[in-house]
Coordinates of C-alpha atoms in Angstrom, one line a residue:
Chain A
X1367 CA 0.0 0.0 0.0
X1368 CA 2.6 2.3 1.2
X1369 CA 4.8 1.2 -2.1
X1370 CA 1.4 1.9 -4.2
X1371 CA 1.8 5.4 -2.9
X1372 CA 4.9 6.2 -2.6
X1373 CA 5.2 6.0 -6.8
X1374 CA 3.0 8.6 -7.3
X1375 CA 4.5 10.8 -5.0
X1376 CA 8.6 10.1 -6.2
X1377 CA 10.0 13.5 -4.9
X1378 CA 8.4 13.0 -1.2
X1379 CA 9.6 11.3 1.7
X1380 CA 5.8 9.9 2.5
X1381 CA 7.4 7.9 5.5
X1382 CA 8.3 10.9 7.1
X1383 CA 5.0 12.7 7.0
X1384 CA 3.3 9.7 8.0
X1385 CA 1.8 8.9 11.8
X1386 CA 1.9 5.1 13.2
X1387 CA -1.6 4.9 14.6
X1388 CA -1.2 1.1 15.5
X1389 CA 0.1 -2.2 14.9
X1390 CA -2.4 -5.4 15.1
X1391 CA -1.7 -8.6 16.4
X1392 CA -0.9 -9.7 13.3
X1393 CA 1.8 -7.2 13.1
X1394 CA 0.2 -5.1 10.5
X1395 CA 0.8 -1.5 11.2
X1396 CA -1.9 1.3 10.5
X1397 CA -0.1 4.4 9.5
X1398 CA -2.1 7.7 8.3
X1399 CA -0.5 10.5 6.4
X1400 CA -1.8 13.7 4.7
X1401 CA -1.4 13.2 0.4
X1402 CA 0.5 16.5 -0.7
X1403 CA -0.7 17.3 -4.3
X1404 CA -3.9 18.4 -6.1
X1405 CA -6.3 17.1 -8.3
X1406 CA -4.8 15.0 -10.6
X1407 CA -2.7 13.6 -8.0
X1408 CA -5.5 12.9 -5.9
X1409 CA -7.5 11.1 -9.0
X1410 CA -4.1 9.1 -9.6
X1411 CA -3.8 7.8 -5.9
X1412 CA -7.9 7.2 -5.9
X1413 CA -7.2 4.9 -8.9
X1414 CA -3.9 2.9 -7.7
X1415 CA -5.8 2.3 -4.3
X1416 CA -9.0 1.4 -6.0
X1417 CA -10.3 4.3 -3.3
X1418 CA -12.1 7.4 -2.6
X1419 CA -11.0 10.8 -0.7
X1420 CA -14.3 12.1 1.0
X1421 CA -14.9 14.5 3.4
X1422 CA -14.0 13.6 6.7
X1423 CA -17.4 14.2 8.1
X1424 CA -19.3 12.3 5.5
X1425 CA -16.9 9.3 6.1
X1426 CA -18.0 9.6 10.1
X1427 CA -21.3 9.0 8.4
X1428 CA -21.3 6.3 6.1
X1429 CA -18.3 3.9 7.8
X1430 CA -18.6 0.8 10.0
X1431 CA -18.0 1.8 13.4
X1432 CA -14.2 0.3 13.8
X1433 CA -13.0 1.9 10.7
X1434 CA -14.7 5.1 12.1
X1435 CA -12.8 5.2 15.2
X1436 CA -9.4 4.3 13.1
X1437 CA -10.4 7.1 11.2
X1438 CA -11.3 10.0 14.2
X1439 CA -7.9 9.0 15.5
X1440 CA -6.1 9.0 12.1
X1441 CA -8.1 13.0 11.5
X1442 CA -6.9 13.8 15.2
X1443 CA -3.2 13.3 15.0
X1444 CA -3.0 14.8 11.8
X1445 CA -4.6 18.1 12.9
X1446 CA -2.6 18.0 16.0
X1447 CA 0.7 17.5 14.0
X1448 CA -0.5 20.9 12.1
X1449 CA -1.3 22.8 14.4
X1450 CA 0.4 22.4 17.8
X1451 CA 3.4 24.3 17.2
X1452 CA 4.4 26.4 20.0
X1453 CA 5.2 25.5 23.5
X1454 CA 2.1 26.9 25.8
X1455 CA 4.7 27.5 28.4
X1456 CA 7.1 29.2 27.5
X1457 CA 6.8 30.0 23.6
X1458 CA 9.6 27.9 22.1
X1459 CA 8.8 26.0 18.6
X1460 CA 8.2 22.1 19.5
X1461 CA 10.1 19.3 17.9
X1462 CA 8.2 16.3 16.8
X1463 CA 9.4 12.4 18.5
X1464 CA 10.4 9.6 16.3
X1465 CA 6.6 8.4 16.0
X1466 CA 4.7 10.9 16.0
X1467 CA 2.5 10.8 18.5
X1468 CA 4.2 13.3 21.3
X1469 CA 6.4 16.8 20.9
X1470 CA 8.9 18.4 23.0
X1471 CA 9.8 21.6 24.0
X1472 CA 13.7 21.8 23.4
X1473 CA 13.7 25.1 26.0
X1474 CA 11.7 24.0 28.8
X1475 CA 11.7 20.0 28.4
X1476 CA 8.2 19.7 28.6
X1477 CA 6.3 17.1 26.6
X1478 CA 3.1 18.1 24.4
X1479 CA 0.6 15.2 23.8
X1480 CA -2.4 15.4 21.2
X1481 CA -5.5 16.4 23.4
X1482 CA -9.3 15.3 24.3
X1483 CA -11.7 17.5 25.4
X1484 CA -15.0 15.8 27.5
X1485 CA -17.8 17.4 25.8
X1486 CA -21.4 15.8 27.9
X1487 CA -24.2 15.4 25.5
X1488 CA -27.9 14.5 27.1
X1489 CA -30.9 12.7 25.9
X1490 CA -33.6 15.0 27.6
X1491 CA -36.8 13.0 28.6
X1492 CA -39.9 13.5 30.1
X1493 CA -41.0 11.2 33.2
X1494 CA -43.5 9.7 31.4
X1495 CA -40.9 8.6 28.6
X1496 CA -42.9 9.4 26.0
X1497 CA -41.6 12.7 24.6
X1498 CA -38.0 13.9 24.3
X1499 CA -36.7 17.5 24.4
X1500 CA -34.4 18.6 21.3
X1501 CA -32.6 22.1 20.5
X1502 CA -31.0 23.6 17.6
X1503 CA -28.2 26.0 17.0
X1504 CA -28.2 28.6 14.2
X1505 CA -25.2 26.9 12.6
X1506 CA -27.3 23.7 12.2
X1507 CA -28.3 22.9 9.3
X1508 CA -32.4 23.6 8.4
X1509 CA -34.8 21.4 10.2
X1510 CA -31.8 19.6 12.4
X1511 CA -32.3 19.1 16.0
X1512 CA -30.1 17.5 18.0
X1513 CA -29.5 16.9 22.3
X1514 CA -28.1 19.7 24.4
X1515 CA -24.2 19.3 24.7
X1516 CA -21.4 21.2 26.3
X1517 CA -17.9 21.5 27.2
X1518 CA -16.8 19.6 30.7
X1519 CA -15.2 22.7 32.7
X1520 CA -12.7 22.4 35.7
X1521 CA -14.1 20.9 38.8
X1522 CA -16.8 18.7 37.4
X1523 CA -18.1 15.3 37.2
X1524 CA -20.0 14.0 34.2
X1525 CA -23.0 14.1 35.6
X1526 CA -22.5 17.6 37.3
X1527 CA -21.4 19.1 33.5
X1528 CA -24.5 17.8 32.0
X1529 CA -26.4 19.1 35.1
X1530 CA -24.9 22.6 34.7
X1531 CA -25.5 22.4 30.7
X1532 CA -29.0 21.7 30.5
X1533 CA -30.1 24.6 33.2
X1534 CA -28.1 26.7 31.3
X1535 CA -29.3 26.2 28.0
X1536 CA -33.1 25.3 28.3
X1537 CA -33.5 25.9 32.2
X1538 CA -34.5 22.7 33.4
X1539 CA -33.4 20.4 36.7
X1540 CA -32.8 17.2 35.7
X1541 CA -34.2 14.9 38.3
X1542 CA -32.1 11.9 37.3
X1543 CA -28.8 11.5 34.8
X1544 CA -27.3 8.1 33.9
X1545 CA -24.8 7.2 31.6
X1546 CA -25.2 6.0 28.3
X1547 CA -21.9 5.6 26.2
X1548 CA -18.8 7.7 24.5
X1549 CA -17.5 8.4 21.2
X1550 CA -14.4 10.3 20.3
X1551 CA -15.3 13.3 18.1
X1552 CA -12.3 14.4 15.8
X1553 CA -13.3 17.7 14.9
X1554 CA -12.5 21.1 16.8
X1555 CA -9.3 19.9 18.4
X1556 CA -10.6 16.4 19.5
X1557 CA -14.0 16.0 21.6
X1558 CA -14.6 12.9 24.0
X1559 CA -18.6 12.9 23.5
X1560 CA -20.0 11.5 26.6
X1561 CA -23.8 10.6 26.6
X1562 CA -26.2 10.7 29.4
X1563 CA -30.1 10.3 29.8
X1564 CA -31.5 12.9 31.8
X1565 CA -34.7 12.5 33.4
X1566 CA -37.2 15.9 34.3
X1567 CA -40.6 16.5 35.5
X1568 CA -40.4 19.7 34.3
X1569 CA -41.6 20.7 31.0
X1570 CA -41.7 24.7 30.7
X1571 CA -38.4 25.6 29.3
X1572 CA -36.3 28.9 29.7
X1573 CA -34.0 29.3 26.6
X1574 CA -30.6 31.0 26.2
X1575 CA -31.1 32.2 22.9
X1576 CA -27.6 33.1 22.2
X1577 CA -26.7 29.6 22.1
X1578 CA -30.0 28.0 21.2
X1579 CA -32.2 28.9 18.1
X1580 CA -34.9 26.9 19.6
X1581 CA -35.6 23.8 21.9
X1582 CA -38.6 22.1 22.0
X1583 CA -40.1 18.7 23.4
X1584 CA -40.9 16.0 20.5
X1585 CA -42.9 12.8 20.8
X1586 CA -41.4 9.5 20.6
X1587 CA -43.5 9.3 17.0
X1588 CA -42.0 12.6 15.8
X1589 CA -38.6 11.5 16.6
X1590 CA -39.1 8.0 15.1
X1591 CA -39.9 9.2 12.0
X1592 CA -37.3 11.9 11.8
X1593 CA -34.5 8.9 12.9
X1594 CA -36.3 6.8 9.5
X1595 CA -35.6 10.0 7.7
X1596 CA -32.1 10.2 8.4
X1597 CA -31.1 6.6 8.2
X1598 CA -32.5 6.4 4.7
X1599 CA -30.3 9.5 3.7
X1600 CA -27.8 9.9 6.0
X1601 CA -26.2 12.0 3.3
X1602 CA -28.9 14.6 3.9
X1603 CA -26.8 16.4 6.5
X1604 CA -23.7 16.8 4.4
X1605 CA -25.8 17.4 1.1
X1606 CA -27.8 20.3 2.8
X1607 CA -30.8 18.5 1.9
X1608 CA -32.7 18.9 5.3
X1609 CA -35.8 20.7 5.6
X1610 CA -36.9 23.1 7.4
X1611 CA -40.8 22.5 9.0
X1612 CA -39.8 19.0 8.5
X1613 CA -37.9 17.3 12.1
X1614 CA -34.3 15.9 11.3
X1615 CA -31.9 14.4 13.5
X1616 CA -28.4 13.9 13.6
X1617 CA -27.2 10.7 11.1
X1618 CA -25.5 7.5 11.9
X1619 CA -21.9 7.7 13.2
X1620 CA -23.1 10.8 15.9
X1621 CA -23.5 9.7 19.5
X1622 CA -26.9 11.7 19.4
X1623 CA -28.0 9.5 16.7
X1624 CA -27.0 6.0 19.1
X1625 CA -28.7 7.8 21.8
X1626 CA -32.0 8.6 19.6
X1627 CA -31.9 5.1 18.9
X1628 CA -31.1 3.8 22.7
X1629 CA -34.8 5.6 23.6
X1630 CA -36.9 4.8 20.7
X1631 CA -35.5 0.9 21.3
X1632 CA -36.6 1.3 24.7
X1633 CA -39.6 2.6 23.5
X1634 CA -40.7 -0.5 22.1
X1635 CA -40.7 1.7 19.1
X1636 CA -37.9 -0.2 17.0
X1637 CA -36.6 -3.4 17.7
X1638 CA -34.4 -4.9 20.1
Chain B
X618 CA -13.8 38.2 53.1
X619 CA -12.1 39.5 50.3
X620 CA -12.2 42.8 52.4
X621 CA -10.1 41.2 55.2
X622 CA -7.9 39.9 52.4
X623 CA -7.3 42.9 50.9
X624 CA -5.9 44.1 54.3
X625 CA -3.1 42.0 54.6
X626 CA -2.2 43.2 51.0
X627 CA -1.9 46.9 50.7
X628 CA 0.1 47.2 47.7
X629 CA -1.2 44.3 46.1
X630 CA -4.5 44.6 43.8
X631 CA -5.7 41.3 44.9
X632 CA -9.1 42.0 42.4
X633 CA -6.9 41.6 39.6
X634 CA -5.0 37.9 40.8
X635 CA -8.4 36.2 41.2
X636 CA -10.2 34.1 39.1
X637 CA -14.2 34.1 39.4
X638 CA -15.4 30.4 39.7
X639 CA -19.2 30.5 40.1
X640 CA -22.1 32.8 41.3
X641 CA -24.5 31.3 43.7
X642 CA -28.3 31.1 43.4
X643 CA -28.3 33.8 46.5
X644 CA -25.6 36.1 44.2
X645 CA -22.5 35.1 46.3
X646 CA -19.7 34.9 44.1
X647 CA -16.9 32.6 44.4
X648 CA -13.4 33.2 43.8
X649 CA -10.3 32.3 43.8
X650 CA -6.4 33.5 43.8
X651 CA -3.2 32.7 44.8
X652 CA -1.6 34.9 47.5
X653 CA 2.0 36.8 47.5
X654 CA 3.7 37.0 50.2
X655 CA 5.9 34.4 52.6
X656 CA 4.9 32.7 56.1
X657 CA 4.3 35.7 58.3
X658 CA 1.7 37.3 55.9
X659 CA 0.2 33.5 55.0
X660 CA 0.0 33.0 59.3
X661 CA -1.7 36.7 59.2
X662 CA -3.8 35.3 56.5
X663 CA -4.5 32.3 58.5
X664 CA -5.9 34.2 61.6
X665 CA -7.8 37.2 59.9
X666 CA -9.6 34.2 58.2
X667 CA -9.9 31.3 60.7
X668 CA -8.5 29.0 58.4
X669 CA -5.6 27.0 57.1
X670 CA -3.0 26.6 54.4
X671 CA -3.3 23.2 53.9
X672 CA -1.5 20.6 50.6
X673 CA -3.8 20.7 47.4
X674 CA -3.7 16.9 48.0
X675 CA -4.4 16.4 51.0
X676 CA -7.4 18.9 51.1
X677 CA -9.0 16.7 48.6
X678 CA -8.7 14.1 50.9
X679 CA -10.0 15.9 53.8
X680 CA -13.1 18.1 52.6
X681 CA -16.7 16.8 51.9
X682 CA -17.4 16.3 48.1
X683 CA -18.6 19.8 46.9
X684 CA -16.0 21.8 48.5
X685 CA -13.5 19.7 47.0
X686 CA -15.0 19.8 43.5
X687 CA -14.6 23.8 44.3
X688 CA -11.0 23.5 45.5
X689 CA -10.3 21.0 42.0
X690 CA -11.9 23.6 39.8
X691 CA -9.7 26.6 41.7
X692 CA -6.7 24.6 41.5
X693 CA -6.8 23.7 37.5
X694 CA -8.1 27.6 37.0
X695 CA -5.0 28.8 38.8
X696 CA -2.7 26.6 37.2
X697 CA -3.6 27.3 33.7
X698 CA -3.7 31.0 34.5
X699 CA 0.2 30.5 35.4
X700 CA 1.3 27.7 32.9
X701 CA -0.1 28.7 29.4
X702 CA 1.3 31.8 28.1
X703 CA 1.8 31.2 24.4
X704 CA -0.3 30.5 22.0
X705 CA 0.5 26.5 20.5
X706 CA -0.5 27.4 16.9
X707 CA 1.9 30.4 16.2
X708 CA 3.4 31.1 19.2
X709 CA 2.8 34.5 20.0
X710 CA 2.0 35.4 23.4
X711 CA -1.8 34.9 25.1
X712 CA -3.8 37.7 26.8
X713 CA -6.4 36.7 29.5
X714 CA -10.0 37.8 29.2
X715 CA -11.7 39.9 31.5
X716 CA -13.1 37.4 33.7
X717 CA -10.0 35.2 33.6
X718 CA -11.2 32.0 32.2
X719 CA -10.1 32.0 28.3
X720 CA -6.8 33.7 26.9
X721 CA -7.0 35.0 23.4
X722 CA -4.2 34.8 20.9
X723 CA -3.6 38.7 19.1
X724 CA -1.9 37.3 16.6
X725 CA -3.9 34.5 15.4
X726 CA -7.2 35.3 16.9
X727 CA -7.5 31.9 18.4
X728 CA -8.9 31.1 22.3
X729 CA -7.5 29.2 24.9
X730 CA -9.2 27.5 27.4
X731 CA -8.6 25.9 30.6
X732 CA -8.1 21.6 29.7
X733 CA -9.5 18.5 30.9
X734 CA -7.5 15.4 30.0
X735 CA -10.2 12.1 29.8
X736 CA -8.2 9.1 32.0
X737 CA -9.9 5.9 32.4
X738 CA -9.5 4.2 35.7
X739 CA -10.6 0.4 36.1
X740 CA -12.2 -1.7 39.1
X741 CA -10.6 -5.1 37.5
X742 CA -12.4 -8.1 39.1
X743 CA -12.6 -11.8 38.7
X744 CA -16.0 -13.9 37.3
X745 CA -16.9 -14.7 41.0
X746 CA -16.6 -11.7 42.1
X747 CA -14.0 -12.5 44.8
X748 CA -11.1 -10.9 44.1
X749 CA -9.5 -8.0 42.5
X750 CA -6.8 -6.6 40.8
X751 CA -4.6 -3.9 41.7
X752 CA -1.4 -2.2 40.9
X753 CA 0.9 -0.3 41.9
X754 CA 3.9 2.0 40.2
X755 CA 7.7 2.8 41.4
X756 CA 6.4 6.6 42.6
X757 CA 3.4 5.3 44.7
X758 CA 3.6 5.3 48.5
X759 CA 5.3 2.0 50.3
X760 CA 2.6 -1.2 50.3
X761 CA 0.0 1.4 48.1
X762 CA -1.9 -0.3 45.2
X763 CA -4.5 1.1 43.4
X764 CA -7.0 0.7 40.0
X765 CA -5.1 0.4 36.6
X766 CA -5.3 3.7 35.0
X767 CA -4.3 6.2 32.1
X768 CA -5.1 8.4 29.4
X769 CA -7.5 8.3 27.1
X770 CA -6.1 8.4 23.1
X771 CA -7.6 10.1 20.2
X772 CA -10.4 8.1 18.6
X773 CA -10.8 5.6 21.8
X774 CA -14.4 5.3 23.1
X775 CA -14.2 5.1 27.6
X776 CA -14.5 1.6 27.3
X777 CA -11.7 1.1 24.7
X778 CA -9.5 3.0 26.4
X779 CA -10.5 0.9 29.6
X780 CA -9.8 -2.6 27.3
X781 CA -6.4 -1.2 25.9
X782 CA -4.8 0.3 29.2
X783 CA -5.4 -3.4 31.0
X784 CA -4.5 -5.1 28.1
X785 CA -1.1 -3.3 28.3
X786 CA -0.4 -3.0 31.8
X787 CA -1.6 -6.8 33.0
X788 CA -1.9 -8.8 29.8
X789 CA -5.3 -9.2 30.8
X790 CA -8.4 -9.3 28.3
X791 CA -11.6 -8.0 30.1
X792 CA -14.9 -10.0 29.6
X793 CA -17.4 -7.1 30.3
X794 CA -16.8 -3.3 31.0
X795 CA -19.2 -0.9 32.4
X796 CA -19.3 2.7 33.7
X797 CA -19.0 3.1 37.7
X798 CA -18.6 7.3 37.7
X799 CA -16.3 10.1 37.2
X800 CA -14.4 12.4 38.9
X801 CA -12.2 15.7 38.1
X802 CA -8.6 15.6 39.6
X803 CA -6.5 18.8 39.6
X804 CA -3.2 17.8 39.1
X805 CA -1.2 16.9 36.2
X806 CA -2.7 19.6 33.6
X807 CA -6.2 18.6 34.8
X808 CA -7.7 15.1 34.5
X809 CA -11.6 13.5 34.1
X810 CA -11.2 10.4 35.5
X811 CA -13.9 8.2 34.4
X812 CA -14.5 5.1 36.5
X813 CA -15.4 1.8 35.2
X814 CA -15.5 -1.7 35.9
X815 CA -13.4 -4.7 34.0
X816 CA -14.6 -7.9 35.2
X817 CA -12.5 -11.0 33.5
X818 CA -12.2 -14.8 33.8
X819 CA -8.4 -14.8 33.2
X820 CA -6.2 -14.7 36.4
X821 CA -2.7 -14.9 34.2
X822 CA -0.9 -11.7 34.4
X823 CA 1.6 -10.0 31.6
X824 CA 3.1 -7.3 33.5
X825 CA 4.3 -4.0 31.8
X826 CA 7.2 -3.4 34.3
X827 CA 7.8 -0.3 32.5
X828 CA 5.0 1.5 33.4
X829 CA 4.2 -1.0 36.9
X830 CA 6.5 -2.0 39.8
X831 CA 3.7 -4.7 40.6
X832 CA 0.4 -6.3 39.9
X833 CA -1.4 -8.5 42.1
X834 CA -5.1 -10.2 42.8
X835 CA -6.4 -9.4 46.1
X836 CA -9.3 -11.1 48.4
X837 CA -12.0 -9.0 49.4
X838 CA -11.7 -9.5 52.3
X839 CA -7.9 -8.1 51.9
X840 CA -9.1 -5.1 50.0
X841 CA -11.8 -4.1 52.9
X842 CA -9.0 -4.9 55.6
X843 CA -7.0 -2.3 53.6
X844 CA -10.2 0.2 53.3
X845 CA -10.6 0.2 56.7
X846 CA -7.2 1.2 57.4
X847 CA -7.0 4.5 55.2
X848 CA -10.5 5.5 56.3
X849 CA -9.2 5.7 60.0
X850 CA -6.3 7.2 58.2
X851 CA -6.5 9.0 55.4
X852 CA -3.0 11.1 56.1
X853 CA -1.1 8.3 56.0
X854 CA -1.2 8.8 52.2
X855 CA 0.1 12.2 52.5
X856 CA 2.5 11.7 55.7
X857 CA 4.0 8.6 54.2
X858 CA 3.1 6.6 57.4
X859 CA 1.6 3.6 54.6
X860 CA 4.0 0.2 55.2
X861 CA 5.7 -2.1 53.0
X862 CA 4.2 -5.3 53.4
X863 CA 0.6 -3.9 54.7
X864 CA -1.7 -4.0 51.5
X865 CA -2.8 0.3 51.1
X866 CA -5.4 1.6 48.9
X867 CA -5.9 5.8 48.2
X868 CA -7.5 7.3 50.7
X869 CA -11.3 9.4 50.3
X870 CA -11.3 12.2 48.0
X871 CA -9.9 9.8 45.3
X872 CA -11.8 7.8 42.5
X873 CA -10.4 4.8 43.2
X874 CA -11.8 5.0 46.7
X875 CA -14.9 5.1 45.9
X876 CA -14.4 2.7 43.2
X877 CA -13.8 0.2 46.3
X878 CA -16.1 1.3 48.5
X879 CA -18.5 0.4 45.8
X880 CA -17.5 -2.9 45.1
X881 CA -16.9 -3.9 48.2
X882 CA -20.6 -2.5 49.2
X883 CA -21.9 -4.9 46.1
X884 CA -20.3 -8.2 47.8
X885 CA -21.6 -7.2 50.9
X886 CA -18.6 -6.5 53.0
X887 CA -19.8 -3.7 53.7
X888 CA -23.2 -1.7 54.4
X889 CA -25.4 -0.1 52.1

């Protein structure tokens, strides 16, 4: 593979702007590297690899879960390697290790490593379970709604982040939170996603509208059919082909979208 | 109280050294900041307040649960304020916002904010539920074992940072993972540690003796003999009073603690 690639690149060292990411039991290593080059390159390196570039995002979307991870990892290091320059300490340029995967700082001897920041994310419920409260940003695109998520800050638990989060954006006490699952998040310098349930009797809702464009509570039915909507074009989000008036929810390949699926499941509304 | 502060500092602004950490319901703000000055002012400091100077550490160890999520948060707020000073992109030097919890890059027009690092830490039991597995490293306290941990990599899910970390520390393949709870810890740049259980049917151990001095299944009935010891003691940690030979687990304040406390609660060893 690496031979494959290396001819169509002859004047570039490809090993050296390349990242181990990991070597199987097998002892097959899994390397990623950013192609230099434009088009025609590109088309010439789709062709000897019998592959596709796509955008990053859409590849979230479409790929089986462990080559997803492989690939959030693979996005991660390479936008650390490009833009983690400069010691935070004390200002000195950083020098890259052997492998990739740490820098120092030749002044202060410090040791930079690529970083992940705990983002909670909460499926809001009603007691009841039988409707489910969604928001939407401005940047989202039209008809998408999606769970209330924030960064972790300094001091906090979990379950105390998602707490703080959800008064802040939609004013509600959650009466119970519980853990649901993770998912690393490659994009804006590396997000652990961490996904909680949070329970409310409380159904009045005080927005922050300078985060939120709107939040509103959704049947389990309204959000069924908008999670059908999605899985039968999950290329709707990156095509722009949402709808406004119409519901839409994150694709396959978010957490949100494992955690919309998580409540309808235990619903009864789709099947174990 | 900042008032009386403010006393013992005439020439000091001490306005400008603190960092705002929350605003009660009742409008009591909460800050914090780290005081100039040498012994006589700190014991001046001590009695205009009725309080103590105490180690970061050990007041994590001593103070209920809120307060010591307070004292985390102050700790990693203060540290960041005083460790990053350049900007890691282009390396020009950071300016701190008003309110002192982001710094903004003037050259690049980036922000900075205060870090949390995503460490899973692992309860590692047998089938039966009878024993457990802990570890300890060169730098711990003598006889002191605790839960396998460490940090969470780029594209890694909590659990399959959980499966890798024991894989690579003890050799040992875990059966079944599942989330136990999460804590903030100050030190270190700022970690989330986020609890789990690893239960496994293989008792063979693969030590890493790089990263471990020793690994070592315990009875339960060792483990609460050794959780009853730090609770009567939880200084021991911080005095180095633990023994080589006695079996010594971290003390209250910590995860792994109350990672112990839970499991042995669920065989029964100890009350509900």
């Amino acid at each position: 593979m690496m031979t494959n690639l290396q001819r169509l690149y002859p004047s570039e060292d490809l090993a050296s702007r390349s990242i181990l990411l990991s070597v199987a039991d097998t002892g097959q290593a899994c390397f990623t590297a950013d192609l230099p080059g434009g088009a025609s390159v590109a088309a010439a390196a789709q062709a000897a690899l019998g592959g596709k570039f796509v955008d990053p995002r859409a590849a979230l979307f479409l790929l089986p879960w462990e080559e997803a991870c492989t690939m959030s990892h693979a996005f991660s290091m390479l936008h650390w390697r490009d833009t983690i320059n400069f010691c935070p300490g004390c200002g000195a340029e950083l020098r890259s290790r052997p492998a990739g995967h740490a820098k120092n700082c030749p002044s202060c001897d410090t040791v930079q490593y690529p970083m992940t920041s705990p983002v909670g994310i909460t499926m809001i419920t009603d007691a009841a379970q039988t409707r489910s409260l969604l928001v939407r940003q401005g940047r989202h695109p039209p008809g998408m709604y999606s769970c209330v998520a924030g960064f972790l800050e300094p001091g906090e638990t979990i379950e105390s982040c998602i707490r703080r989060e959800v008064a802040e954006e939609v004013g509600i006490d959650l009466d119970e939170v519980g853990y649901m699952g993770s998912q690393h998040w490659p994009f804006n310098g590396g997000q652990l996603m961490v996904g909680c349930y949070g329970r409310t009797e409380q159904t009045e809702l005080d927005i922050d509208t300078e985060e939120l464009e709107d939040a509103r509570w959704f049947s389990a039915e309204e959000i069924l059919e908008a999670y059908k909507r999605i899985q039968n074009n999950p290329m709707a989000r990156i095509r722009n082909e949402t709808q406004k008036g119409e519901l839409w929810v994150p694709p396959r390949g978010t957490i949100a979208n494992r955690m919309i699926k998580t409540w309808l499941t235990d619903c009864g509304l789709l099947p174990r």
